[in-house]
Amino acid sequence: MKQQINQAAWNRREHFAFFSQFEEPFFGLVAPVNCTGAQAEAKRLGVSFFLYYLHHAAQAANAVPEFRTRIEDGQVYQYDEVHVSATLGRPDHTFSFSFIEQNPDLTTFVASAEAEIAAVQASTGLRLSDTTARVDVLHCSAIPWVRFSGLTHARSFSHPDSCPKISFGQLYEENGATYMPVSVNVHHALADGYHVGLFLQEFERRLSGLVMR
């Protein structure tokens, strides 16, 4: 479900009008997220670390209304919930797009993700479809081989797009803690650095175990 935002009464109406005119309206940043103990917790639960943190990233994004807001045909809508469209790799080093339904229950989310992973492994190409092209998704990708400090995305400026893009990098140790670089790109007509900060704070909080599973 989604609700249309009344732009006349919206406190971002000028921001929306201003940034919507840009050829490249997305901005992004990279920040380290403390995930000390999260790997051990995923192992204890019998869940891959990738799916464990992907679930918590989806939960964190859904907790920030601006990450659930989209532009469609010039109008602005806020979805009740958004899902995950993650790039999933194959042994031959190609990847495919996917659709993983959002669910607050980790076990249910993982089951849905594992079904998508199996479908990717049994296929070739990008698996482009109306489902993977949905707008009520977060575009997610993992680059676990690189401790990146910056990241750009291939984009077609002529194609309307307002989905947040979240990428996860290589884990590293520093001062006895474990960190993961996380890149977040959002449409500036819909969100600012403050909202990205809210997402990262909630994501880190969830990985630290400070919320109910």
Short mmCIF file of C-alpha atoms in Angstrom, two decimals:
data_model
loop_
_atom_site.label_atom_id
_atom_site.label_comp_id
_atom_site.label_asym_id
_atom_site.label_seq_id
_atom_site.Cartn_x
_atom_site.Cartn_y
_atom_site.Cartn_z
CA MET A 1 0.00 0.00 0.00
CA LYS A 2 1.06 3.57 -0.63
CA GLN A 3 -0.25 7.05 0.11
CA GLN A 4 0.19 10.07 -2.12
CA ILE A 5 1.92 13.02 -0.47
CA ASN A 6 0.17 16.37 -0.82
CA GLN A 7 3.03 18.42 -2.23
CA ALA A 8 1.30 21.73 -1.48
CA ALA A 9 1.43 20.99 2.24
CA TRP A 10 4.71 19.06 2.20
CA ASN A 11 7.65 20.58 4.08
CA ARG A 12 9.97 19.33 1.32
CA ARG A 13 8.04 20.86 -1.58
CA GLU A 14 10.81 23.36 -2.43
CA HIS A 15 13.52 20.74 -2.00
CA PHE A 16 11.56 18.42 -4.28
CA ALA A 17 11.06 21.08 -6.96
CA PHE A 18 14.73 22.12 -6.80
CA PHE A 19 16.47 18.73 -6.87
CA SER A 20 13.99 17.13 -9.28
CA GLN A 21 15.41 19.37 -12.02
CA PHE A 22 18.94 17.95 -11.64
CA GLU A 23 20.39 15.61 -14.25
CA GLU A 24 21.86 13.67 -11.31
CA PRO A 25 19.63 14.18 -8.25
CA PHE A 26 21.23 11.38 -6.21
CA PHE A 27 23.86 12.00 -3.55
CA GLY A 28 25.76 9.42 -1.58
CA LEU A 29 28.14 8.82 1.25
CA VAL A 30 30.15 5.97 2.74
CA ALA A 31 30.36 5.34 6.47
CA PRO A 32 31.76 2.56 8.67
CA VAL A 33 29.14 0.59 10.58
CA ASN A 34 30.14 -1.21 13.76
CA CYS A 35 29.06 -4.83 13.46
CA THR A 36 31.11 -6.33 16.29
CA GLY A 37 29.52 -9.59 17.34
CA ALA A 38 27.04 -9.65 14.45
CA GLN A 39 28.89 -12.44 12.63
CA ALA A 40 28.86 -14.57 15.76
CA GLU A 41 25.14 -13.93 16.22
CA ALA A 42 24.40 -14.91 12.63
CA LYS A 43 26.41 -18.10 13.10
CA ARG A 44 24.56 -18.86 16.33
CA LEU A 45 21.26 -18.52 14.47
CA GLY A 46 22.49 -20.63 11.57
CA VAL A 47 22.06 -17.79 9.08
CA SER A 48 24.56 -16.52 6.52
CA PHE A 49 26.03 -13.19 7.58
CA PHE A 50 25.01 -11.64 4.25
CA LEU A 51 21.33 -12.46 4.77
CA TYR A 52 21.56 -11.52 8.43
CA TYR A 53 22.78 -7.99 7.76
CA LEU A 54 20.59 -7.64 4.64
CA HIS A 55 17.53 -8.31 6.80
CA HIS A 56 18.57 -5.73 9.37
CA ALA A 57 19.37 -3.19 6.66
CA ALA A 58 15.86 -3.65 5.26
CA GLN A 59 14.37 -3.25 8.72
CA ALA A 60 16.42 -0.12 9.35
CA ALA A 61 15.41 1.40 6.00
CA ASN A 62 11.75 0.70 6.65
CA ALA A 63 12.07 2.58 9.95
CA VAL A 64 12.94 5.79 8.03
CA PRO A 65 9.91 7.14 6.11
CA GLU A 66 12.09 8.92 3.56
CA PHE A 67 13.55 5.55 2.50
CA ARG A 68 9.99 4.43 1.71
CA THR A 69 9.18 7.48 -0.42
CA ARG A 70 9.19 7.33 -4.22
CA ILE A 71 8.57 9.58 -7.22
CA GLU A 72 6.12 8.18 -9.76
CA ASP A 73 5.00 10.19 -12.80
CA GLY A 74 5.86 13.44 -11.06
CA GLN A 75 3.88 12.58 -7.96
CA VAL A 76 5.31 11.58 -4.58
CA TYR A 77 4.15 8.48 -2.73
CA GLN A 78 5.10 6.94 0.58
CA TYR A 79 4.86 3.15 0.81
CA ASP A 80 3.83 1.34 3.96
CA GLU A 81 6.84 -0.92 3.46
CA VAL A 82 9.57 -1.49 0.91
CA HIS A 83 11.33 -4.70 -0.08
CA VAL A 84 14.81 -5.69 -1.23
CA SER A 85 16.13 -5.97 -4.77
CA ALA A 86 19.63 -7.33 -4.20
CA THR A 87 22.28 -8.33 -6.71
CA LEU A 88 23.05 -12.02 -6.15
CA GLY A 89 26.20 -13.65 -7.49
CA ARG A 90 26.91 -16.94 -9.22
CA PRO A 91 30.03 -19.16 -9.26
CA ASP A 92 30.89 -17.87 -12.75
CA HIS A 93 31.11 -14.33 -11.29
CA THR A 94 28.00 -13.04 -13.06
CA PHE A 95 25.12 -11.68 -11.02
CA SER A 96 21.37 -11.35 -11.21
CA PHE A 97 18.81 -8.97 -9.84
CA SER A 98 16.32 -10.35 -7.33
CA PHE A 99 13.23 -9.56 -5.31
CA ILE A 100 13.14 -10.43 -1.61
CA GLU A 101 9.96 -9.61 0.26
CA GLN A 102 10.32 -7.50 3.36
CA ASN A 103 9.41 -9.30 6.58
CA PRO A 104 10.19 -8.33 10.19
CA ASP A 105 10.75 -12.01 11.01
CA LEU A 106 14.33 -13.01 10.23
CA THR A 107 13.50 -16.67 9.53
CA THR A 108 10.78 -15.78 7.03
CA PHE A 109 12.99 -13.20 5.31
CA VAL A 110 15.87 -15.68 5.03
CA ALA A 111 13.59 -18.36 3.55
CA SER A 112 12.43 -15.93 0.88
CA ALA A 113 16.01 -14.85 0.17
CA GLU A 114 17.26 -18.43 -0.07
CA ALA A 115 14.55 -19.22 -2.62
CA GLU A 116 15.74 -16.25 -4.72
CA ILE A 117 19.36 -17.36 -4.40
CA ALA A 118 18.42 -20.84 -5.64
CA ALA A 119 16.54 -19.33 -8.59
CA VAL A 120 19.57 -17.19 -9.47
CA GLN A 121 21.91 -20.17 -9.32
CA ALA A 122 19.64 -22.10 -11.69
CA SER A 123 19.48 -19.25 -14.22
CA THR A 124 21.64 -17.06 -16.41
CA GLY A 125 21.57 -13.36 -17.17
CA LEU A 126 20.04 -10.56 -15.16
CA ARG A 127 16.52 -12.02 -14.72
CA LEU A 128 14.93 -8.68 -15.58
CA SER A 129 11.21 -8.64 -14.87
CA ASP A 130 8.40 -6.45 -13.62
CA THR A 131 9.12 -7.83 -10.15
CA THR A 132 12.81 -6.93 -10.07
CA ALA A 133 11.90 -3.54 -11.59
CA ARG A 134 9.45 -2.61 -8.84
CA VAL A 135 9.86 0.85 -7.32
CA ASP A 136 8.95 -0.20 -3.77
CA VAL A 137 12.39 -1.71 -3.24
CA LEU A 138 15.84 -0.93 -1.93
CA HIS A 139 18.62 -1.57 -4.45
CA CYS A 140 21.22 -3.52 -2.45
CA SER A 141 24.59 -4.99 -3.36
CA ALA A 142 27.51 -6.57 -1.55
CA ILE A 143 31.18 -6.07 -2.42
CA PRO A 144 32.78 -8.19 0.32
CA TRP A 145 36.18 -8.25 -1.43
CA VAL A 146 36.79 -4.50 -1.09
CA ARG A 147 37.11 -2.20 1.90
CA PHE A 148 35.84 0.72 -0.15
CA SER A 149 35.77 4.34 0.95
CA GLY A 150 33.81 5.60 -2.04
CA LEU A 151 31.37 4.14 -4.53
CA THR A 152 29.48 5.24 -7.64
CA HIS A 153 26.64 3.51 -9.47
CA ALA A 154 25.90 3.06 -13.15
CA ARG A 155 22.73 5.02 -13.86
CA SER A 156 20.58 5.87 -16.85
CA PHE A 157 19.59 9.48 -16.31
CA SER A 158 16.68 9.14 -18.74
CA HIS A 159 15.17 6.35 -16.65
CA PRO A 160 13.08 7.58 -13.70
CA ASP A 161 14.54 6.24 -10.48
CA SER A 162 14.15 7.24 -6.85
CA CYS A 163 15.04 4.00 -5.04
CA PRO A 164 17.75 4.18 -2.36
CA LYS A 165 20.92 2.23 -3.19
CA ILE A 166 22.77 0.52 -0.35
CA SER A 167 26.08 -1.32 -0.79
CA PHE A 168 28.06 -3.29 1.79
CA GLY A 169 31.83 -3.72 1.74
CA GLN A 170 34.57 -5.85 3.26
CA LEU A 171 34.70 -6.37 7.03
CA TYR A 172 37.78 -5.08 8.81
CA GLU A 173 39.13 -4.91 12.37
CA GLU A 174 40.08 -1.69 14.11
CA ASN A 175 40.85 -1.18 17.81
CA GLY A 176 39.30 -4.51 18.71
CA ALA A 177 36.02 -3.82 16.90
CA THR A 178 34.66 -5.09 13.57
CA TYR A 179 33.43 -2.62 10.97
CA MET A 180 31.83 -2.76 7.55
CA PRO A 181 31.84 0.13 5.06
CA VAL A 182 28.32 0.94 3.92
CA SER A 183 27.53 3.14 0.93
CA VAL A 184 24.12 4.84 0.79
CA ASN A 185 22.83 6.78 -2.22
CA VAL A 186 19.45 8.52 -2.09
CA HIS A 187 17.43 10.91 -4.22
CA HIS A 188 18.04 14.39 -2.79
CA ALA A 189 14.50 15.52 -3.60
CA LEU A 190 13.27 12.98 -1.07
CA ALA A 191 16.00 12.73 1.56
CA ASP A 192 18.98 14.53 3.05
CA GLY A 193 22.09 13.54 4.97
CA TYR A 194 20.06 13.60 8.16
CA HIS A 195 17.86 10.76 6.92
CA VAL A 196 20.86 8.74 5.76
CA GLY A 197 22.25 9.22 9.26
CA LEU A 198 19.03 7.90 10.77
CA PHE A 199 19.27 4.78 8.61
CA LEU A 200 22.91 4.12 9.49
CA GLN A 201 22.25 4.68 13.19
CA GLU A 202 19.33 2.24 13.17
CA PHE A 203 21.26 -0.31 11.10
CA GLU A 204 24.19 -0.21 13.53
CA ARG A 205 21.83 -0.40 16.49
CA ARG A 206 20.21 -3.51 15.09
CA LEU A 207 23.54 -5.20 14.35
CA SER A 208 24.66 -4.46 17.90
CA GLY A 209 21.73 -6.51 19.25
CA LEU A 210 20.04 -3.53 20.93
CA VAL A 211 16.63 -4.39 19.42
CA MET A 212 14.35 -7.38 19.73
CA ARG A 213 14.97 -9.90 16.95
#
